[in-house]
Amino acid sequence: MADEGNMEKLRKLAHFVTPYKSRLILLLCLTATMTTLGMMPPLVMKYVIDDVIVDGNWRVLEVLLVISICLPIASAAMRIAISFTNAYVGWGLTTQMRKFIYEHMLKLPMRFYDEMGTGKIMSRVMGDVASVRGMVTSRMLGIIIDFVSFWVALAFCMGLNWKMGCLLLVLLPLYFLNYYGWRTPIRESISLWRRKMDRVSVGLQERLTGVQLVKSYGRERRENRAFAEDTHSSLDAAMQSASHRAGYYAGTWGVSGFRNTVIFCLGCYYVIEGEMTYGAVMAFFSYSSRMFQPILNLTQIAMRLQAVMVSVDRILEILDFPIEIKDREDAVELPPIKGHVAFENVHFEYKKGEPVLKGIDLEVQPGQMVALVGHTGCGKTTMTSLLMRFFDVNKGRISIDGYDVRDVKLRTLRTQIGQVLQDSVMFNGTIRENLLYGRPDATDAELIAAARIAEIHEFIMQTPEGYDSMLGNDGIKLSVGEKQRLAIARAVLTDPAIMILDEATSSLDSLSEALIQKAMGNILKERTSFAIAHRLSTIVNADIIVVMDHGEIIETGTHRELLQIPNGKYRQLYEQQAAGSIEEAVEAMAG
Ligand SMILES: Nc1ncnc2c1ncn2[C@@H]1O[C@H](COP(=O)(O)OP(=O)(O)OP(=O)(O)O)[C@@H](O)[C@H]1O
Ligand SMILES: [Mg+2]
């Protein structure tokens, strides 16, 4: 069942179990004892029949009565202890694994999140971890119970009549033959069913995420049909697997029927011959069926082990993902930044053979505002991601105040750079909590000052509970522009020496844009800043405008200088947009 590769994988997860080793051993012992106690009743029955009913020996009945009362009490006590220990080990293990995985994930490069996607990560951290817990606790207990039951029942059978006991052993291979015959078809049909179910759930997830698209294109009927087809094909696979399992069970019952007939005939013969008592035959009968129950469970155990190995694989996919971006052994603290930034012959590619930046050279003096402009996909966001070291350059270097970003501690680098993205994220929580995210110790006065700079204070005061209003699913829903201004306030509050504004003003109307322009003028005065904007009107005041095209810088200069270049790219872009905005204005007036 578990080959070399599987053992290796399990070994990697073994350290999660180590702290619970003693409790696990206790759990196994308790389970084994409880199972053994559970095997007593047929033996008690035997003495009731042989000594009390047949021989009329009442003294034995007294002893048996005491045993019959004590047994369930002892079993119940053990069951409680098992439940508690099991819950302790199971939940402890789950918590520890999730904590470890999350901690590891936070160290992983952005590439990991891009490649894996939130849905997959969620199902690994929640579902797969739960499935491993299920294996270590309930499944393993099931295996112990089966194992103990088998050997105890066999021992009792042998004790009651060793010849019939040996006969049972002779019948054992028939069960295994049946098992091996059905194993592959069952396994294949279950894995087919799983694949189909995956398809159903992935399809459903996509359809739900894109529900607005479905509705807006009036594709409900088509989507309905596609979904119905997927679910039906999973139903077929489920039926196939059910019929294989039914075949297996039928085979097992066939063998069991044969076994019972043989025991019955032999038992009668031994009673007539005086070799066995009535009670002994009854007890033997009972033990022989208990002995074979665990074999019936074999396929299920094998299937579940296989399913758990899939979960283990998926968890290892996260744990084995290399931490590419981490502090070097000799990383130094980046002292408070003055704001000199240099890109020196920077080359970068996300995927091998597809260069995104091809030899970027750019020097920025402290306090300068740099605007990055260029067509979509030319590499603007990538440049800022490299500056924050979300990725490492493939060639060349990026330095801040002369420090190569790869030589300094990540924390000291990133906490000194503020970032406002086009799609700003707010967590579920109050406005205050969200704003304080980067600097939890800021005072109320600082908080309000930052909100004023970002032109969002007024808006916040209009919400029902001001700074204590909840954001998120159950709270107020923000427009993109409001969210962005909150994000600006959040970044301003950390007072970063370098500020990155990636399309920070792109989704604002002209009025809020003008407000933010003014505010940004204040924020950016004494900071080095990188502003990425498609709307050139927002960056005309930049100290350096960098025009990019396909991963290269093609023009640099101020707005005035760039407009001087005949047939220059910037000039073209600017003229296009100017024409566009005049058209818009004319349309607005006409409307
Ligand atoms: N995480 C990523 N993995 C792989 N490729 C990426 C990733 N991010 C960006 N790219 C690719 O790199 C190129 C540059 O992307 P980048 O986001 O830097 O462009 P941009 O100039 O910011 O564009 P936009 O103006 O649309 O924001 C694009 O071709 C994009 O497809
Ligand atoms: Mg971008």
XYZ file of C-alpha atoms and ligand atoms in Angstrom:
623
model
C 0.000 0.000 0.000
C 2.606 2.509 1.068
C 5.589 2.281 -1.269
C 8.987 3.913 -0.758
C 7.902 7.280 -2.181
C 4.896 7.397 0.093
C 6.989 6.566 3.141
C 9.350 9.401 2.248
C 6.423 11.813 2.013
C 4.952 10.655 5.311
C 8.332 11.096 6.935
C 8.261 14.757 5.910
C 5.036 15.244 7.822
C 6.093 13.070 10.762
C 7.434 15.987 12.798
C 3.867 17.257 13.196
C 2.990 14.062 15.035
C 6.083 13.988 17.285
C 4.698 16.271 20.050
C 1.692 13.969 20.330
C 3.630 10.716 20.391
C 2.873 9.752 24.002
C -0.816 10.638 23.654
C -0.987 8.636 20.452
C 0.517 5.601 22.140
C -1.982 6.002 24.972
C -4.738 6.231 22.390
C -3.592 3.045 20.686
C -3.365 1.137 23.973
C -6.802 2.300 25.083
C -8.292 1.351 21.739
C -6.665 -2.067 21.751
C -7.898 -2.741 25.299
C -11.403 -1.555 24.497
C -11.539 -3.741 21.423
C -10.411 -6.748 23.448
C -13.052 -6.076 26.090
C -15.611 -5.823 23.296
C -14.688 -9.379 22.291
C -15.773 -10.845 25.650
C -19.582 -11.219 25.283
C -19.547 -14.397 23.096
C -17.284 -16.039 25.688
C -19.684 -15.018 28.485
C -22.491 -16.500 26.406
C -20.584 -19.743 26.132
C -20.393 -20.099 29.932
C -24.035 -19.103 30.314
C -25.090 -21.875 27.927
C -22.686 -24.594 29.023
C -22.402 -24.037 32.784
C -25.638 -22.314 33.741
C -28.292 -23.518 31.300
C -26.970 -27.037 30.599
C -25.232 -27.840 33.915
C -27.428 -25.676 36.191
C -24.382 -24.204 37.985
C -25.769 -20.994 39.601
C -22.461 -19.905 41.159
C -21.062 -19.334 37.697
C -24.036 -17.134 36.853
C -23.164 -14.792 39.743
C -19.634 -14.341 38.438
C -20.915 -13.871 34.911
C -23.410 -11.272 36.088
C -20.658 -9.248 37.751
C -18.579 -9.471 34.587
C -21.551 -8.473 32.438
C -22.138 -5.376 34.546
C -18.478 -4.373 34.816
C -17.643 -4.843 31.129
C -19.904 -2.089 29.712
C -18.866 0.304 32.490
C -15.175 -0.249 31.736
C -15.854 0.082 28.012
C -17.767 3.316 28.480
C -14.984 4.816 30.607
C -12.436 3.889 27.960
C -14.602 5.246 25.201
C -14.728 8.626 26.964
C -10.948 8.641 27.446
C -10.468 7.717 23.782
C -12.819 10.482 22.628
C -10.969 13.122 24.611
C -7.500 11.961 23.663
C -8.569 11.652 20.049
C -9.985 15.174 19.961
C -6.890 16.540 21.679
C -4.480 14.871 19.266
C -6.645 15.540 16.196
C -7.299 19.214 16.768
C -3.843 19.881 18.121
C -2.387 18.350 15.000
C -4.693 20.325 12.705
C -3.926 23.618 14.409
C -0.213 22.977 14.341
C -0.193 21.967 10.674
C -2.273 24.950 9.583
C -0.078 27.316 11.570
C 3.067 25.854 10.052
C 1.721 25.904 6.496
C 0.512 29.488 6.843
C 3.841 30.596 8.270
C 5.618 28.913 5.376
C 3.246 30.421 2.814
C 3.945 33.946 4.014
C 7.602 33.378 3.168
C 6.827 32.159 -0.332
C 7.357 34.348 -3.380
C 4.451 35.970 -5.203
C 5.043 33.365 -7.925
C 3.531 30.769 -5.591
C 0.264 32.706 -5.238
C 0.118 33.417 -8.965
C 0.617 29.767 -9.848
C -1.538 28.153 -7.189
C -4.511 30.515 -6.899
C -6.575 31.183 -3.786
C -9.101 28.382 -4.326
C -6.460 25.678 -4.414
C -4.575 27.105 -1.438
C -7.795 27.232 0.598
C -8.700 23.638 -0.151
C -5.193 22.500 0.827
C -5.039 24.377 4.111
C -8.574 23.435 5.127
C -9.676 20.226 3.361
C -6.406 18.366 2.936
C -5.195 19.101 6.443
C -8.530 17.805 7.769
C -8.109 14.674 5.704
C -4.646 14.033 7.170
C -6.072 14.557 10.661
C -8.806 12.038 9.825
C -6.103 9.560 8.870
C -4.040 9.983 12.010
C -7.002 9.843 14.359
C -10.155 8.025 13.269
C -8.779 5.961 10.374
C -5.792 4.802 12.335
C -8.029 3.812 15.234
C -10.169 1.879 12.773
C -7.092 0.016 11.580
C -6.063 -0.782 15.176
C -9.559 -2.006 15.984
C -9.529 -4.240 12.906
C -6.065 -5.552 13.643
C -6.810 -6.352 17.292
C -10.214 -7.833 16.455
C -8.677 -10.166 13.916
C -5.985 -11.578 16.211
C -8.105 -11.782 19.347
C -10.920 -13.520 17.445
C -8.421 -15.923 15.878
C -6.913 -16.673 19.295
C -10.347 -17.397 20.795
C -11.279 -19.601 17.834
C -8.051 -21.547 18.243
C -8.696 -21.874 21.963
C -12.232 -23.137 21.399
C -11.292 -25.695 18.745
C -7.906 -25.597 17.072
C -8.905 -27.830 14.169
C -11.768 -25.562 13.153
C -9.443 -22.591 13.802
C -6.993 -23.990 11.246
C -9.857 -24.427 8.826
C -10.580 -20.705 9.096
C -6.964 -19.980 8.221
C -7.344 -22.198 5.150
C -10.373 -20.127 4.084
C -8.503 -16.848 4.546
C -6.866 -16.866 1.064
C -10.334 -16.963 -0.538
C -11.062 -13.579 1.006
C -7.778 -12.185 -0.213
C -8.340 -13.559 -3.711
C -11.672 -11.783 -3.818
C -10.006 -8.634 -2.503
C -7.198 -8.626 -5.062
C -9.646 -9.369 -7.870
C -11.746 -6.299 -7.134
C -9.068 -3.965 -5.882
C -8.011 -2.452 -9.212
C -11.494 -1.910 -10.689
C -12.681 -0.302 -7.453
C -9.637 1.911 -7.206
C -9.921 3.020 -10.821
C -13.621 3.738 -10.652
C -13.190 5.767 -7.469
C -10.389 7.804 -8.945
C -12.486 8.380 -12.081
C -15.340 9.537 -9.874
C -13.001 11.884 -7.993
C -11.785 13.428 -11.231
C -15.350 13.960 -12.374
C -16.280 15.524 -9.028
C -13.265 17.838 -9.242
C -14.523 18.915 -12.610
C -17.959 19.598 -11.211
C -16.615 21.685 -8.350
C -14.092 23.624 -10.438
C -16.790 24.272 -13.046
C -19.224 25.404 -10.385
C -16.652 27.724 -8.860
C -15.975 29.323 -12.243
C -19.664 29.678 -13.016
C -20.310 31.305 -9.661
C -17.395 33.705 -9.942
C -18.469 34.659 -13.413
C -22.181 34.705 -12.679
C -22.526 38.306 -13.793
C -20.902 37.451 -17.112
C -23.250 34.487 -17.537
C -26.284 36.668 -16.869
C -25.142 39.595 -18.978
C -24.634 37.396 -22.032
C -27.899 35.536 -21.392
C -26.039 32.209 -21.253
C -28.035 30.707 -18.364
C -29.535 27.874 -20.419
C -26.250 26.862 -21.950
C -24.462 26.972 -18.593
C -27.292 24.973 -17.065
C -26.871 22.306 -19.677
C -23.098 22.188 -19.306
C -23.388 21.899 -15.536
C -26.033 19.173 -15.838
C -23.748 17.228 -18.198
C -20.867 17.436 -15.731
C -22.968 16.295 -12.776
C -24.500 13.460 -14.789
C -21.147 12.151 -15.869
C -20.039 12.158 -12.214
C -23.223 10.241 -11.380
C -22.313 7.566 -13.941
C -18.856 7.247 -12.412
C -20.367 6.993 -8.920
C -22.706 4.214 -10.089
C -19.829 2.343 -11.659
C -17.825 2.487 -8.464
C -20.880 1.430 -6.422
C -21.415 -1.598 -8.658
C -17.768 -2.652 -8.296
C -18.002 -2.392 -4.553
C -21.239 -4.354 -4.587
C -19.408 -7.057 -6.560
C -16.671 -7.159 -3.958
C -19.140 -7.408 -1.088
C -21.095 -10.117 -2.894
C -17.880 -12.118 -3.284
C -17.070 -11.694 0.406
C -20.549 -12.753 1.453
C -20.318 -15.781 -0.792
C -17.126 -16.887 0.956
C -18.673 -16.114 4.361
C -21.749 -18.211 3.524
C -19.503 -21.116 2.622
C -17.506 -20.609 5.836
C -20.665 -20.570 7.981
C -21.983 -23.739 6.370
C -18.711 -25.556 6.990
C -18.514 -24.360 10.626
C -22.132 -25.299 11.196
C -21.702 -28.829 9.851
C -18.398 -29.410 11.616
C -19.723 -27.849 14.823
C -22.720 -30.210 14.837
C -20.411 -33.133 14.191
C -18.076 -32.183 17.084
C -21.024 -31.693 19.469
C -22.439 -35.118 18.540
C -18.986 -36.637 18.966
C -18.676 -34.881 22.343
C -15.609 -32.916 21.311
C -17.316 -29.497 21.706
C -20.061 -28.078 23.898
C -23.112 -26.167 22.554
C -21.807 -22.929 24.014
C -18.392 -23.417 22.428
C -19.943 -23.861 18.957
C -22.027 -20.713 19.432
C -18.994 -18.716 20.588
C -16.869 -20.073 17.732
C -19.516 -19.061 15.261
C -19.590 -15.571 16.664
C -15.784 -15.162 16.757
C -15.291 -16.515 13.264
C -17.546 -13.815 11.816
C -15.760 -11.124 13.868
C -12.450 -12.383 12.571
C -13.429 -11.735 8.979
C -15.077 -8.351 9.453
C -11.692 -6.528 9.327
C -10.964 -8.132 5.956
C -14.203 -6.710 4.644
C -12.889 -3.289 5.663
C -9.633 -3.818 3.766
C -10.718 -2.178 0.513
C -12.051 0.849 2.325
C -8.829 1.262 4.245
C -6.781 0.941 1.064
C -8.961 3.503 -0.715
C -8.778 5.911 2.167
C -5.034 5.567 2.437
C -4.843 6.398 -1.224
C -7.049 9.459 -0.768
C -4.944 10.600 2.168
C -1.782 10.251 0.106
C -3.334 12.636 -2.416
C -3.887 15.112 0.428
C -0.342 14.583 1.678
C 0.933 15.288 -1.841
C -1.047 18.476 -2.029
C 0.170 19.703 1.352
C 3.750 18.931 0.377
C 3.230 20.915 -2.809
C 3.011 23.952 -0.534
C 5.661 22.915 1.980
C 8.160 21.960 -0.732
C 7.679 25.185 -2.673
C 11.072 26.895 -2.471
C 11.404 30.112 -0.466
C 13.166 31.969 -3.248
C 13.096 35.413 -1.761
C 14.598 35.388 1.704
C 17.166 37.228 3.773
C 20.733 36.290 2.999
C 22.779 34.868 5.843
C 24.723 38.121 6.037
C 21.786 40.445 5.285
C 22.086 43.836 6.960
C 19.404 46.183 8.224
C 18.588 48.875 5.713
C 19.118 52.165 7.578
C 16.410 54.862 7.254
C 16.158 55.498 3.535
C 17.113 58.829 2.013
C 15.572 57.815 -1.264
C 18.294 57.377 -3.890
C 17.208 54.557 -6.200
C 19.199 53.043 -9.045
C 18.270 50.384 -11.594
C 21.456 49.177 -13.288
C 21.094 47.076 -16.412
C 18.131 45.217 -14.905
C 16.932 42.142 -16.765
C 13.954 40.136 -15.615
C 11.639 37.386 -16.818
C 8.716 35.672 -15.073
C 8.924 32.654 -17.360
C 12.126 31.358 -18.916
C 12.681 32.735 -22.379
C 10.066 35.489 -22.070
C 11.973 38.602 -20.994
C 9.812 41.310 -19.445
C 12.539 43.850 -18.625
C 15.506 44.110 -20.944
C 18.344 46.193 -19.552
C 16.669 48.924 -17.518
C 18.956 51.785 -16.411
C 17.423 54.465 -14.240
C 18.755 56.708 -11.511
C 16.442 58.579 -9.162
C 17.604 61.228 -6.679
C 16.061 61.445 -3.203
C 12.717 63.219 -3.268
C 12.206 62.969 -7.012
C 8.910 61.915 -8.485
C 9.295 59.427 -11.282
C 6.421 58.615 -13.587
C 6.407 55.337 -15.469
C 4.296 55.420 -18.597
C 3.837 53.076 -21.506
C 1.451 50.627 -23.058
C -0.173 47.954 -20.954
C 2.125 45.004 -20.317
C 5.345 46.936 -20.961
C 6.699 46.159 -17.476
C 5.846 49.162 -15.259
C 4.372 47.207 -12.346
C 7.168 44.671 -12.678
C 9.756 47.409 -12.050
C 8.120 48.375 -8.769
C 7.713 44.709 -7.752
C 11.448 44.264 -8.240
C 12.161 47.349 -6.159
C 10.150 45.856 -3.279
C 11.891 42.558 -3.984
C 8.773 40.495 -4.599
C 10.958 38.930 -7.290
C 14.729 38.945 -7.811
C 16.315 40.377 -10.939
C 17.831 37.861 -13.356
C 20.700 40.180 -14.243
C 21.913 43.607 -13.117
C 21.090 45.196 -9.763
C 18.683 47.492 -8.013
C 19.985 49.610 -5.178
C 18.541 51.984 -2.628
C 20.991 54.494 -1.143
C 23.745 52.263 -2.512
C 22.443 49.088 -0.838
C 21.622 46.246 -3.233
C 18.035 45.256 -2.343
C 19.179 41.621 -2.171
C 21.696 42.414 0.586
C 19.309 43.930 3.108
C 16.743 42.406 5.422
C 13.431 42.155 3.591
C 11.476 43.579 6.498
C 13.586 46.711 6.713
C 13.280 47.162 2.954
C 9.553 46.656 2.519
C 8.402 48.561 5.585
C 10.139 51.672 4.269
C 8.337 51.558 0.940
C 4.679 52.471 0.737
C 2.536 51.036 -2.000
C -0.885 51.933 -3.321
C -2.138 49.581 -5.980
C -4.877 49.897 -8.539
C -6.887 47.212 -6.819
C -6.460 48.052 -3.147
C -7.277 45.417 -0.594
C -9.139 46.170 2.642
C -9.547 43.469 5.244
C -12.800 42.790 7.092
C -12.603 45.083 10.091
C -13.096 48.711 11.039
C -11.765 51.611 8.996
C -9.420 52.379 11.883
C -7.986 48.839 11.926
C -7.434 48.967 8.197
C -5.684 52.314 8.299
C -3.484 51.264 11.211
C -2.409 48.078 9.407
C 1.085 49.292 8.589
C 1.551 51.245 11.852
C -0.590 49.974 14.704
C 0.831 52.518 17.186
C -0.206 55.690 15.327
C -2.182 58.243 17.359
C -5.678 59.424 16.445
C -4.282 62.791 15.405
C -1.848 61.131 12.996
C -4.635 58.907 11.696
C -6.878 61.855 10.938
C -4.035 63.827 9.400
C -3.283 60.943 7.043
C -6.958 60.617 6.146
C -7.121 64.332 5.425
C -4.081 64.145 3.159
C -5.778 61.319 1.275
C -8.971 63.415 1.073
C -10.987 60.650 2.743
C -11.569 62.134 6.228
C -14.823 63.786 5.199
C -16.133 60.564 3.737
C -15.210 58.597 6.847
C -17.013 61.092 9.068
C -20.166 60.614 7.012
C -20.263 56.868 7.659
C -22.492 55.777 10.598
C -19.697 55.083 13.035
C -16.890 57.147 11.575
C -13.495 55.540 12.012
C -15.122 52.573 13.758
C -17.383 51.673 10.839
C -16.943 48.119 9.655
C -15.643 47.363 6.171
C -16.127 44.153 4.251
C -18.898 41.645 3.733
C -21.059 42.746 6.661
C -19.966 46.363 6.682
C -19.973 49.286 4.313
C -19.237 48.620 0.678
C -16.695 51.020 -0.779
C -16.425 52.325 -4.304
C -13.074 51.750 -5.987
C -12.186 55.420 -5.577
C -12.980 55.412 -1.846
C -11.024 52.237 -1.342
C -8.082 53.786 -3.124
C -8.100 56.902 -1.009
C -8.202 54.729 2.118
C -5.230 52.837 0.733
C -3.397 56.110 0.209
C -4.145 57.122 3.810
C -2.912 53.746 5.007
C 0.338 54.169 3.088
C 0.811 57.795 4.165
C 0.441 56.795 7.806
C 3.569 54.643 7.657
C 5.475 57.678 6.415
C 7.519 55.735 3.861
C 10.600 57.267 2.287
C 9.694 55.739 -1.052
C 6.132 55.665 -2.315
C 4.753 53.596 -5.157
C 1.441 54.651 -6.659
C 0.431 52.110 -9.250
C -2.512 53.538 -11.180
C -3.588 55.033 -7.881
C -5.717 57.668 -9.513
C -6.964 55.766 -12.519
C -10.427 54.993 -11.234
C -11.184 58.381 -9.774
C -13.430 60.960 -11.371
C -11.877 64.266 -12.377
C -12.924 65.987 -9.156
C -11.458 63.428 -6.764
C -8.486 63.150 -9.036
C -7.861 66.859 -8.688
C -8.187 66.545 -4.917
C -5.756 63.675 -4.843
C -3.372 65.477 -7.139
C -3.222 68.275 -4.622
C -2.833 65.855 -1.751
C -0.191 63.875 -3.557
C 1.735 67.049 -4.178
C 2.023 67.336 -0.395
C 2.769 63.681 0.295
C 5.322 63.279 -2.406
C 7.244 66.452 -1.730
C 9.938 65.004 0.442
C 9.720 61.418 -0.780
C 11.045 59.517 -3.713
C 7.997 58.310 -5.569
C 7.114 56.104 -8.477
C 3.796 56.928 -10.079
C 2.375 54.674 -12.736
C -0.434 56.186 -14.720
C -2.190 55.711 -17.968
C -3.801 59.127 -17.713
C -0.875 61.404 -18.441
C -2.653 64.449 -17.008
C -1.856 63.076 -13.557
C 1.888 62.953 -13.994
C 2.773 66.083 -15.964
C 4.508 67.528 -12.916
C 6.820 64.557 -12.414
C 10.556 65.260 -12.163
C 11.344 62.411 -14.532
C 8.928 60.779 -16.898
C 10.126 57.366 -18.046
C 8.507 56.082 -21.219
C 8.688 52.325 -21.580
C 8.031 50.019 -24.451
C 8.272 46.227 -24.392
C 10.519 46.103 -21.340
C 12.844 48.890 -22.414
C 13.122 52.573 -21.587
C 12.747 54.520 -24.798
C 12.501 58.095 -23.543
C 13.202 59.927 -20.290
C 12.802 63.566 -19.374
C 10.349 66.076 -18.010
C 6.966 66.681 -19.586
C 8.294 69.712 -21.428
C 11.435 67.981 -22.633
C 9.532 64.965 -23.901
C 7.026 67.061 -25.788
C 9.952 68.625 -27.678
C 10.940 65.306 -29.271
C 9.417 65.227 -32.730
C 7.541 61.937 -33.305
C 8.386 60.974 -29.733
C 6.337 58.215 -28.127
C 5.355 60.427 -25.206
C 4.258 63.190 -27.499
C 2.116 60.735 -29.457
C 0.523 59.355 -26.314
C -0.096 62.807 -24.930
C -1.660 64.091 -28.134
C -3.901 61.040 -28.374
C -5.128 61.547 -24.822
C -5.574 65.281 -25.235
C -7.708 64.650 -28.327
C -9.631 62.005 -26.356
C -10.394 64.330 -23.491
C -11.565 67.107 -25.811
C -13.946 64.619 -27.428
C -15.155 63.584 -23.981
C -15.720 67.178 -23.018
C -17.648 67.855 -26.232
C -19.745 64.722 -25.671
C -20.405 65.702 -22.070
C -21.567 69.142 -23.156
C -23.742 67.684 -25.910
C -25.201 65.179 -23.419
N 3.095 37.332 -11.983
C 3.349 37.230 -13.278
N 3.678 36.039 -13.826
C 3.941 35.941 -15.146
N 3.913 36.973 -15.996
C 3.597 38.181 -15.526
C 3.293 38.367 -14.138
N 3.017 39.671 -13.955
C 3.136 40.270 -15.149
N 3.487 39.378 -16.105
C 3.740 39.670 -17.511
O 4.804 40.588 -17.578
C 4.552 41.623 -18.501
C 4.656 42.967 -17.821
O 3.638 43.074 -16.845
P 3.445 44.354 -15.938
O 2.379 44.034 -14.965
O 4.739 44.788 -15.398
O 2.904 45.413 -16.999
P 2.422 46.885 -16.770
O 3.303 47.749 -17.581
O 2.305 47.196 -15.315
O 0.977 46.829 -17.438
P -0.367 47.584 -17.019
O -0.226 48.983 -17.506
O -1.431 46.870 -17.766
O -0.508 47.490 -15.539
C 3.191 41.332 -19.076
O 3.388 40.728 -20.330
C 2.559 40.363 -18.132
O 1.774 39.449 -18.840
Mg 0.664 47.453 -14.027
